[in-house]
XYZ file of C-alpha atoms in Angstrom:
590
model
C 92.102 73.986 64.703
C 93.365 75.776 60.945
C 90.041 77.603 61.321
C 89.964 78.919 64.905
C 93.385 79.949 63.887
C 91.864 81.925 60.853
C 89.424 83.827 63.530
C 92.423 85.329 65.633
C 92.641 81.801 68.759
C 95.103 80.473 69.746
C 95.078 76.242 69.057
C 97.508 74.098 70.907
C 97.440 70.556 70.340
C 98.056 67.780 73.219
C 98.417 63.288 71.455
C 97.557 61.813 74.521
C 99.054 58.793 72.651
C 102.578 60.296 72.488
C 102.988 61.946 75.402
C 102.510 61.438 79.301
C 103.068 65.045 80.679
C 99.537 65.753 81.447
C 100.371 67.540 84.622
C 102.424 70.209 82.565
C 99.474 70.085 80.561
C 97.372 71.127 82.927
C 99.263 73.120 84.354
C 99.678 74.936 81.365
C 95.820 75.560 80.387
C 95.481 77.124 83.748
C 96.620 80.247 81.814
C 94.297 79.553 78.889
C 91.413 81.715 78.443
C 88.449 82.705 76.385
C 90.240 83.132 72.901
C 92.018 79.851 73.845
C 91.355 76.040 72.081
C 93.196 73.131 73.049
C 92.524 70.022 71.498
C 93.578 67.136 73.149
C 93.914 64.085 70.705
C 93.485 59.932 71.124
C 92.063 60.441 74.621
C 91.376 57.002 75.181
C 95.124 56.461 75.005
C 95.627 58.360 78.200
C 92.015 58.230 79.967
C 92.926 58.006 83.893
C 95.300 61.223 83.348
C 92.162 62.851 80.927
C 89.913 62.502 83.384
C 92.364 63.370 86.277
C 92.597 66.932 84.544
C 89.176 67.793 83.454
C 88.873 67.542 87.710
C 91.061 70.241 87.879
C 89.919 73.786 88.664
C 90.054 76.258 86.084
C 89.717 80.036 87.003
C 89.302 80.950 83.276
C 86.895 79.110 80.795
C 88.522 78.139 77.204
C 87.734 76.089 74.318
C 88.555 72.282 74.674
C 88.431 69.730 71.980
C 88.746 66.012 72.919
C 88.950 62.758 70.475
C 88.400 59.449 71.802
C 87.206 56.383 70.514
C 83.922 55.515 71.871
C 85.343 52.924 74.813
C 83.493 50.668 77.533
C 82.949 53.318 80.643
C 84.840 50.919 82.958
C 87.875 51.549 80.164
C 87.674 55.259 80.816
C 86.420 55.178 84.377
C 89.055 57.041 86.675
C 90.543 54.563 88.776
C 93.541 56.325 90.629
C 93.029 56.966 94.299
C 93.631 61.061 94.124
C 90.997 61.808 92.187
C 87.931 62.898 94.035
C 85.713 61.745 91.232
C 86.869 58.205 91.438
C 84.169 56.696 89.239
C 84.747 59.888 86.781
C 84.042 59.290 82.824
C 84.918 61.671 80.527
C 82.638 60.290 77.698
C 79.704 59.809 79.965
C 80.066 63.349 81.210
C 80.036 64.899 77.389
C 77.432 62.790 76.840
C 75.430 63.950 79.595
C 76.449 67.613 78.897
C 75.027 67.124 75.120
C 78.780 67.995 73.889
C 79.359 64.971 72.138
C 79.477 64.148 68.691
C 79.827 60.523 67.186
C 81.704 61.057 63.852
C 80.974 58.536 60.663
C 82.719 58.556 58.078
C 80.286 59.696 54.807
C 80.839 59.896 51.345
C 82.235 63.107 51.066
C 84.780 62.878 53.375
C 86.058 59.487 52.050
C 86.110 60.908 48.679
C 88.123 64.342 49.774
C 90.680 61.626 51.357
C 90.502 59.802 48.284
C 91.580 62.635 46.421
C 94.276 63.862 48.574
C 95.496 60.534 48.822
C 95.972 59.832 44.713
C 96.772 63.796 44.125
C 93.824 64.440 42.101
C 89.827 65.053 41.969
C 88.491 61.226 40.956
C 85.107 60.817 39.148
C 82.858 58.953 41.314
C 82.366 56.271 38.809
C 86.227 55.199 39.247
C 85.494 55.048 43.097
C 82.686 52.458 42.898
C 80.805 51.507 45.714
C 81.111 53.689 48.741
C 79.456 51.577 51.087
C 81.525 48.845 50.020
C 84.873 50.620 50.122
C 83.685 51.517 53.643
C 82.567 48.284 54.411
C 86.257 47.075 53.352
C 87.824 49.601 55.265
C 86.127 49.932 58.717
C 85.978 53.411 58.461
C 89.366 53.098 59.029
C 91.646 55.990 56.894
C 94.833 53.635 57.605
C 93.195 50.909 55.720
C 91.596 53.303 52.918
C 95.431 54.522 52.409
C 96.513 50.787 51.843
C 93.871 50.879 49.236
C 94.490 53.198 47.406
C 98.225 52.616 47.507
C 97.044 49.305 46.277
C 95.121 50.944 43.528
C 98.222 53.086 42.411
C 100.363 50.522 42.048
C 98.177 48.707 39.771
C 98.317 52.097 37.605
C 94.452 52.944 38.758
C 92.607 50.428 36.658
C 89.685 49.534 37.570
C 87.355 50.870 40.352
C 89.095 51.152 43.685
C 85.855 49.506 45.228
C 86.992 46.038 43.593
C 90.626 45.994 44.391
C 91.068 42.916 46.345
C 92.852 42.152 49.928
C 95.158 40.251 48.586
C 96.038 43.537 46.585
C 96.177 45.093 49.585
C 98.498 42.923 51.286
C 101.153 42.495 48.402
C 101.534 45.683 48.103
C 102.398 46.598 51.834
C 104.726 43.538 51.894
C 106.512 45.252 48.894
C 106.315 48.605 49.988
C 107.336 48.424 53.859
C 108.882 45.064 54.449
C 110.472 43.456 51.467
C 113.823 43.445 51.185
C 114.000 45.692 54.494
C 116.949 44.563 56.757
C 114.689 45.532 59.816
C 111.799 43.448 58.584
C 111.683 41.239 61.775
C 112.058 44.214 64.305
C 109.307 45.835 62.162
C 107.001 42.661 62.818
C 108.137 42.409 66.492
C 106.516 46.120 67.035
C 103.886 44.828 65.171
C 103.063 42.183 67.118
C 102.527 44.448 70.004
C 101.359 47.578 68.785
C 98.032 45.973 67.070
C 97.136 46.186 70.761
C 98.203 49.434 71.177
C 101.559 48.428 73.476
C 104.010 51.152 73.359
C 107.405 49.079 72.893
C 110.893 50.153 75.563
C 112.850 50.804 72.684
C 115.470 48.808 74.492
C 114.543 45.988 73.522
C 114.661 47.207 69.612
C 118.187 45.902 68.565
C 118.321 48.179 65.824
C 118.950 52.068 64.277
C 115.244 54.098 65.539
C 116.124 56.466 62.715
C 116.304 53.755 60.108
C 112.964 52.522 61.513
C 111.091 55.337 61.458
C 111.980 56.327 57.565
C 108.569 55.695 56.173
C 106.824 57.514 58.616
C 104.830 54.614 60.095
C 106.856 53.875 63.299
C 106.911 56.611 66.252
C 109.735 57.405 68.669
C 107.935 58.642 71.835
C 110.142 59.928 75.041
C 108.278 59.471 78.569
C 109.528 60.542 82.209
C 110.070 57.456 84.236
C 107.913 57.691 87.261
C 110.153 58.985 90.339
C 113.308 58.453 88.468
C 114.160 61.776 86.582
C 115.028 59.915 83.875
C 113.264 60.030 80.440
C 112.593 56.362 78.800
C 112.369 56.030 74.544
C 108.822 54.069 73.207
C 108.708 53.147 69.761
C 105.178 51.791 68.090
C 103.693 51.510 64.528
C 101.752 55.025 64.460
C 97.966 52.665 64.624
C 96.888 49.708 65.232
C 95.451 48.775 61.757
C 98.453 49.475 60.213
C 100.022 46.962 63.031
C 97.611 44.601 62.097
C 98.303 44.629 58.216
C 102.290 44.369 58.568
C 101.469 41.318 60.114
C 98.727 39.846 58.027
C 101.282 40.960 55.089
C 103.571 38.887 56.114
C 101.305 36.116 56.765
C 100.127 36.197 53.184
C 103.817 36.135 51.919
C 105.125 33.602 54.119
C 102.838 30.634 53.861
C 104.670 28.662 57.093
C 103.555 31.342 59.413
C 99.848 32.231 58.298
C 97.816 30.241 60.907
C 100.642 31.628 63.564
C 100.134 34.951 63.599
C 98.672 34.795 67.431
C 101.608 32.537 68.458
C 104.095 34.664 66.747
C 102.500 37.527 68.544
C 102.757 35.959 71.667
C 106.233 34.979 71.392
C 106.854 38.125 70.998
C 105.299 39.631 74.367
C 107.065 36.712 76.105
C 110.260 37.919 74.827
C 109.566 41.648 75.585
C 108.804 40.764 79.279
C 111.455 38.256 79.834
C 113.879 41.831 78.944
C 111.897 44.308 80.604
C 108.963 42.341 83.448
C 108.787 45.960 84.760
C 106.609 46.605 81.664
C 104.335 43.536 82.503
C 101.386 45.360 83.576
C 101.804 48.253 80.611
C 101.307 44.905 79.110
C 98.261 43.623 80.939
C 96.680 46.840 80.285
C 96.313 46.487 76.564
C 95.109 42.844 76.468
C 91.404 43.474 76.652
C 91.684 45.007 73.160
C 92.641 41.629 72.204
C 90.543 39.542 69.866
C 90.805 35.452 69.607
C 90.428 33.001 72.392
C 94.172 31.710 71.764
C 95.801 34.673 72.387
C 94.059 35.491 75.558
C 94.394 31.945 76.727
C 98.003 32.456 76.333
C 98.691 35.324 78.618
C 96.452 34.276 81.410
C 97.446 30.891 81.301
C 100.431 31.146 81.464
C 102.132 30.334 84.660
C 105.567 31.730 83.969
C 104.037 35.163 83.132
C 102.527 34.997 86.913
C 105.715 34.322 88.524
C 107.130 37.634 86.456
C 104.310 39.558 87.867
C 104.967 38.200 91.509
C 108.745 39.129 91.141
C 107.093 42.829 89.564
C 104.900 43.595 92.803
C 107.747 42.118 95.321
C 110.066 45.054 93.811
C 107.114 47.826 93.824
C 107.046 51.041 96.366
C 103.240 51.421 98.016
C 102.474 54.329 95.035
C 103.386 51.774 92.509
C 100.852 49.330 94.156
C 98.061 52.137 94.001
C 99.183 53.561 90.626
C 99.052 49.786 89.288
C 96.389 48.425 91.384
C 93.730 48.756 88.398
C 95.709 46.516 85.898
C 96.734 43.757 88.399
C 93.215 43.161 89.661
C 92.384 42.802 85.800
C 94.935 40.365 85.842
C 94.092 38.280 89.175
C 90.427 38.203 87.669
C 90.881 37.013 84.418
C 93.512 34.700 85.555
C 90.520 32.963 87.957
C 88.254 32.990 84.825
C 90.705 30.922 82.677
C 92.054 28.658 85.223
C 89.627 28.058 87.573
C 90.057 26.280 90.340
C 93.477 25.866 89.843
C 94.597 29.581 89.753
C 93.603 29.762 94.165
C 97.406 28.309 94.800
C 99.196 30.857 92.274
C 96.501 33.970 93.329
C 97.353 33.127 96.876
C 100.886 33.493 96.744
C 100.577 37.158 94.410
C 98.386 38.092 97.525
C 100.677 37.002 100.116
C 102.957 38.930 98.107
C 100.491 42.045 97.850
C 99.826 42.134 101.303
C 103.970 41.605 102.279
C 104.819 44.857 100.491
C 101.757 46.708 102.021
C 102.328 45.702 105.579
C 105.094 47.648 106.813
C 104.724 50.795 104.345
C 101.871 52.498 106.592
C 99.561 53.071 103.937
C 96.761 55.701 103.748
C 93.233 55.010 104.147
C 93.389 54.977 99.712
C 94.675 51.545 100.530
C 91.137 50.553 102.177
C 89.637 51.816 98.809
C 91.840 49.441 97.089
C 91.130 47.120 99.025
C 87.583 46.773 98.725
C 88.235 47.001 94.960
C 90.179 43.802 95.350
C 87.526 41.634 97.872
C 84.333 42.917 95.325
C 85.630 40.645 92.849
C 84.248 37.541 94.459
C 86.758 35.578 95.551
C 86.849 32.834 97.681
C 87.144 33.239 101.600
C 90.213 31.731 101.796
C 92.017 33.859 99.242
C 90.808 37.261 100.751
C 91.827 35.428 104.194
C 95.233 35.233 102.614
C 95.483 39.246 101.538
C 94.097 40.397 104.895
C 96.201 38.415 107.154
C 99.033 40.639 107.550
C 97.203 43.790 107.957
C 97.556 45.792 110.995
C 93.598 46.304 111.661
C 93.336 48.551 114.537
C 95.500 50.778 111.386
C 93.247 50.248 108.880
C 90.134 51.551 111.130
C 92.064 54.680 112.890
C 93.027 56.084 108.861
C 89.326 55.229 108.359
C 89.234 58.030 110.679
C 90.586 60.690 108.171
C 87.744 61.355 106.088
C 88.752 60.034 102.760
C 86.761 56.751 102.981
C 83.070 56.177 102.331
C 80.671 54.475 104.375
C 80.384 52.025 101.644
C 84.113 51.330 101.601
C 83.773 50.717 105.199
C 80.709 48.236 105.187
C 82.639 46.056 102.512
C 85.528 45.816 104.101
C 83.602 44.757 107.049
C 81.349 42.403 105.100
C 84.325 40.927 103.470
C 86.031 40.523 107.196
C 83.089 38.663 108.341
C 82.870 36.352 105.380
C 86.818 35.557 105.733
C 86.638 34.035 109.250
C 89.968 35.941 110.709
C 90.188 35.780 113.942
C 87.699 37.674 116.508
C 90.498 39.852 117.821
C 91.388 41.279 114.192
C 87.561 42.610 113.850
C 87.675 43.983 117.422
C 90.812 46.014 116.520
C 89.193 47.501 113.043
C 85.738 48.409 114.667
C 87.531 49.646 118.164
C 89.058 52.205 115.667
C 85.984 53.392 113.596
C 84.346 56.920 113.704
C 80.936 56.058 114.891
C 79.475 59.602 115.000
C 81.279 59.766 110.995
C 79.591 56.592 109.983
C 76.083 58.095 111.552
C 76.645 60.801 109.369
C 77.307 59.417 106.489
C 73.829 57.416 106.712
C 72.093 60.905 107.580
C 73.256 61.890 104.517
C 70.792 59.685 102.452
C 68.407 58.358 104.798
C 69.259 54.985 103.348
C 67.733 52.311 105.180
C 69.771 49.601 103.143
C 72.745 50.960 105.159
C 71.258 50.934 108.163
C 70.829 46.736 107.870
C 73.889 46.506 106.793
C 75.461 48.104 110.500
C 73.043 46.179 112.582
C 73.690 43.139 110.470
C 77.652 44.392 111.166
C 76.801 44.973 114.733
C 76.324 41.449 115.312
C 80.212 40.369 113.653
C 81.724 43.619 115.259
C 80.548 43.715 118.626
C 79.350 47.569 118.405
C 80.243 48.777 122.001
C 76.568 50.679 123.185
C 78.358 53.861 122.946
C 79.721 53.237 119.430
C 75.510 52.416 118.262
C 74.621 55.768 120.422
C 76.988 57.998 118.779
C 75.787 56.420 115.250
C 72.522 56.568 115.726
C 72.077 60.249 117.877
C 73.778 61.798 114.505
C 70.336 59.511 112.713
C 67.257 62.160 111.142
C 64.175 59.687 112.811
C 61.787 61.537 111.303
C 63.217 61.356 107.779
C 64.182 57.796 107.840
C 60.150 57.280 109.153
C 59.290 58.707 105.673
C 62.156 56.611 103.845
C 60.579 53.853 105.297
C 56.960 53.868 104.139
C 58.803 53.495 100.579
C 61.051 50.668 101.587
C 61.590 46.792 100.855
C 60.296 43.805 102.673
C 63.898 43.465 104.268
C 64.007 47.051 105.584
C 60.814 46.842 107.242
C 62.189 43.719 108.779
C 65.146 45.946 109.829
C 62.526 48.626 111.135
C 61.835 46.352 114.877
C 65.983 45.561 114.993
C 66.642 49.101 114.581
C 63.844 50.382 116.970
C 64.392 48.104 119.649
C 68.557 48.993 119.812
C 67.553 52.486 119.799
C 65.433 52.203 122.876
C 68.365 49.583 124.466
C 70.757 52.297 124.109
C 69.040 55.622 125.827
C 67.775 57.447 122.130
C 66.358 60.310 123.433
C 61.923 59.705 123.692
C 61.413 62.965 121.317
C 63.491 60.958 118.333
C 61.227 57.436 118.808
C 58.183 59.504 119.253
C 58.505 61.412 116.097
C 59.668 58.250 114.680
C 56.296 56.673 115.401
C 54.078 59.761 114.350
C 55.509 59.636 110.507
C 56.173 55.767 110.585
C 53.348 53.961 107.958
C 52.067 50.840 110.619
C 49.925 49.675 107.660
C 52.667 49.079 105.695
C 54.515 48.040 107.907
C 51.875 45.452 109.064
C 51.638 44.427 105.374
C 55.605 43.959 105.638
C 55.477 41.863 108.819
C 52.784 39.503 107.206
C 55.164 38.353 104.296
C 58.486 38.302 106.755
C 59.018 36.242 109.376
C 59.234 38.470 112.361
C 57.981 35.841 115.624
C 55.550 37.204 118.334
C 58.468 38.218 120.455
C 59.911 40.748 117.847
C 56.230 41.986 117.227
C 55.107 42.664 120.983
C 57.924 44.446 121.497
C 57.646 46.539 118.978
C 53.753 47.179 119.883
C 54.888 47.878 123.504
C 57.424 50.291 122.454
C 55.092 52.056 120.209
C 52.286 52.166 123.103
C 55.516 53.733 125.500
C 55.505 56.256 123.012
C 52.058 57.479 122.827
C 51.251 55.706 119.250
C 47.344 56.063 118.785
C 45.649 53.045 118.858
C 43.937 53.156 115.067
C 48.108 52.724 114.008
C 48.576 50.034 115.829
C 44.872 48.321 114.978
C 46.048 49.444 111.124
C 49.701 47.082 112.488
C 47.828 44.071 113.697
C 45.018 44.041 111.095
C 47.459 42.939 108.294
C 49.403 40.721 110.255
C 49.005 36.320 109.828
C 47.962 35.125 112.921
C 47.588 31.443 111.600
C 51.519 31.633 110.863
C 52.612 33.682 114.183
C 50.799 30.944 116.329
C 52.562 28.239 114.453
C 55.933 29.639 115.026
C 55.158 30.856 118.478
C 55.146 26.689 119.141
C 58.029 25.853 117.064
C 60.092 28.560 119.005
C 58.803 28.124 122.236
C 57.601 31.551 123.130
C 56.510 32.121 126.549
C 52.976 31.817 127.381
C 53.025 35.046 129.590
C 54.747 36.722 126.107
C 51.662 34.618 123.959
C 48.888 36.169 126.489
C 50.151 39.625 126.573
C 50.231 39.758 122.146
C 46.778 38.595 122.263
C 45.542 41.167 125.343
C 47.217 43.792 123.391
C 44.933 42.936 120.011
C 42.487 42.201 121.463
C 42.208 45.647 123.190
């Protein structure tokens, strides 16, 4: 930034760590332009809203700096239901765009901090090892400070490369929490802010000022969402130096070493008994968390559930969608830690979930939700539980509005089938479904893996003939011919279902006929032989390919790869007709 402001820019600096005005932000750039850098800082602390504004059209191009640690995707994936690049990434995309840089920390710079840090040049030889010292420190500057505090103290003897943890640790006891009258509300921030949980400074019962005197806790002010009102959030300014408050206290008071997780979890219990509305801020930060104990003692514990229960029963429908992310995090590690014994407490949340969704006519966001919910694998009977209060005919006339995908769709139908609801409910979502949208949508690809899925749908939905005519008239039959000849085993199985409704249902004879022309019957024979398509299927197939005018090589290419050992043995077990058997074998043999 110092040296674009050398060469005449302008710099302005967003800490996506401190601050959760990102619209103004954005806002703001929108005037930015070509002699323009804004850097926005600690990017991972604020991804969804990151991400939310690099979607944002820009009339003018500027320079634009972001830092981020080097997350999981799903960490920095968008999740919030406005953003038309749901799925979104901001790392992946500079990655893709080749403007990403992974920084490492090398010698020289951790000999420049070195130097700044004592407040002079050092000879090498009093450094030591660099790859040790780096080793120590994790590339971590926080920790490199520590040491070299450490290494003042001791008057500089020695190389820094040797000074011990136990150094380390005595001196920031002495320095920051010895015979400080805040020591415990210093260790209580700790405790949450090694997993980088912004504290309500509400529940601080002490001076902020007199806490943040050494320049290693941070006041942060935040808009409360809907409210107007502006809400305080203290933290220790990283996480490392979180961690080494604690640790330093650990090493000081013997009693306590081995209970630094417990301590840490007392903590969080206390915090959320004050404030449960910050539960999920909570839940958000645990998968930073290292060590089996402390995860065990969140998601296992059965008082935190109730909180979150009482949290959701108190929620608007934008908190439900602005939370949704974090409390499906929650309901699925919850299952992984207790098992079978979590489907009583999951089925209550959802029977809460569902409650405050039922009479707050949600938009069709909610069906994206809601497929983000059932994808998670649970059992029947829990998804049974969230869906049974839905209004369904609802659900499928907002379908109607364009801002739900096919996929989202087929899910939520697959997931309706699997939950056994009543017949009636599945009528009223499908009665209410865009059928000429859907065809559409599967025009749009040529995807033969959604076309099984809405005949396999068909059969659970009761697809009115109209509803499968205005799907399939909106089909490309030629294209999805070609598609075809590249396709699995179970799509050329879906080839005769898909064939055989389109003649049921008046398709015009142009479409099947140009079907037929580009279709690959050797292929397709090939495809027959390994399923287990009976004679019935296969003649009428062959008679609706001889209706349209199919030459007889393709359908000699059809029958020459087909198993006629294994046909005749199923035409027994199923009891085909022996007019049906005579007419398959006439038709080969001619």
């Amino acid at each position: 930034g110092y040296d674009f402001l050398q060469n005449n820019y302008s710099v302005y600096y967003h800490d996506a760590s401190t601050s959760s005005n990102i619209k103004q932000l954005a806002d703001f750039v929108k005037s930015c332009g070509e002699n323009d850098l804004v850097i926005l800082d600690n990017a991972h602390a604020g991804f969804d809203s990151i991400n939310n504004m690099l979607c944002e059209d820009y009339k003018h191009e500027f320079l634009l700096l972001v830092t981020s640690r080097n997350v999981e995707r799903s960490v920095t994936q968008s999740q919030h239901p406005d953003n038309s690049q749901e799925g979104f990434s901001y790392i992946e995309i500079f990655k893709e765009e080749y403007a990403y840089k992974e920084l490492c920390a090398n010698e020289k710079t951790i000999k420049h901090i070195i130097d700044q840090y004592v407040g002079d040049v050092i000879p090498e030889d009093r450094i030591g090892n660099i790859d040790t010292l780096k080793d120590k420190c994790k590339a971590d500057y926080n920790i490199l400070r520590f040491y070299v505090q450490a290494w003042k103290r001791k008057g500089c003897v020695g190389c820094l490369s040797d000074v011990h943890e136990k150094e380390i640790l005595e001196d920031v006891f002495t320095r920051y929490l010895r015979h400080k009258p805040h020591q415990l509300e210093l260790l209580k921030i700790a405790a949450l802010s090694q997993f980088e949980i912004d504290v309500d400074s509400r529940w601080i019962d002490y001076d902020l000022e007199e806490l943040q005197k050494d320049g290693l806790v941070q006041l942060v002010e935040t808009e409360e969402l809907n409210s107007g009102r502006y809400v305080s959030w203290i933290r220790i300014r990283h996480p490392s130096v979180a961690i080494y408050f604690l640790k330093a206290a650990a090493y000081k008071h013997r009693h306590i070493a081995n209970r630094i997780d417990e301590f840490g979890l007392q903590c969080i219990y206390s915090y959320l008994k004050t404030k449960p509305q910050n539960l999920l801020k909570v839940i958000g930060s645990i998968p930073l968390v290292e060590g089996e104990s402390f995860y065990n003692g969140i998601y296992c514990n059965k008082t935190l559930f109730k909180v979150l229960c009482k949290v959701i029963e108190g929620f608007d429908l934008n908190q439900i969608i602005d939370n949704h992310y974090y409390i499906v995090m929650y309901l699925l590690s919850f299952i992984e830690m207790n098992g079978e014994d979590a489907s009583a407490q999951i089925k209550e949340l959802l029977h809460v979930y569902s409650s405050r969704i039922k009479n707050m006519q949600p938009d069709t966001s909610y069906l994206k939700k809601l497929t983000q919910i059932i994808l998670l694998s649970y059992p029947s009977s829990l998804i049974r539980t969230l869906f049974e209060n839905l209004d369904f005919r609802d659900i499928g006339e907002k379908t109607k509005e364009g801002l739900v995908g096919f996929g989202d769709i087929i899910i939520f139908m697959i997931q309706l089938k699997k939950s056994r609801l009543p017949k009636p409910d599945i009528e009223a979502f499908c009665s209410e479904l865009d059928f000429k949208y859907i065809g559409q949508q599967i025009r749009s690809t040529n995807n033969w893996e959604y076309l099984h899925w809405f005949l396999t749908l068909n059969v659970t939905g009761n697809f009115s003939t109209d509803n499968i005519y205005s799907c399939f008239n909106e089909l490309n039959y030629k294209e999805l011919a070609k598609q075809a000849s590249k396709s699995t085993l179970r799509v050329c199985d879906c080839i005769f279902s898909f064939i055989l409704s389109s003649r049921g249902i008046g398709i015009s004879e142009d479409k099947l006929i140009t079907f037929f022309k580009v279709l690959n019957f050797k292929k397709l024979g090939l495809c027959a032989r390994e399923g287990n398509e009976d004679v019935f299927a296969l003649l009428n197939f062959i008679r609706l390919a001889l209706s349209a005018k199919v030459p007889g090589s393709s359908i000699r290419f059809f029958c020459s790869n087909l198993d006629f050992r294994k046909l005749g043995k199923q035409a027994i077990e199923n009891k085909v007709e022996s007019e049906d058997i005579s007419e398959f074998a006439s038709i080969i043999q001619n």
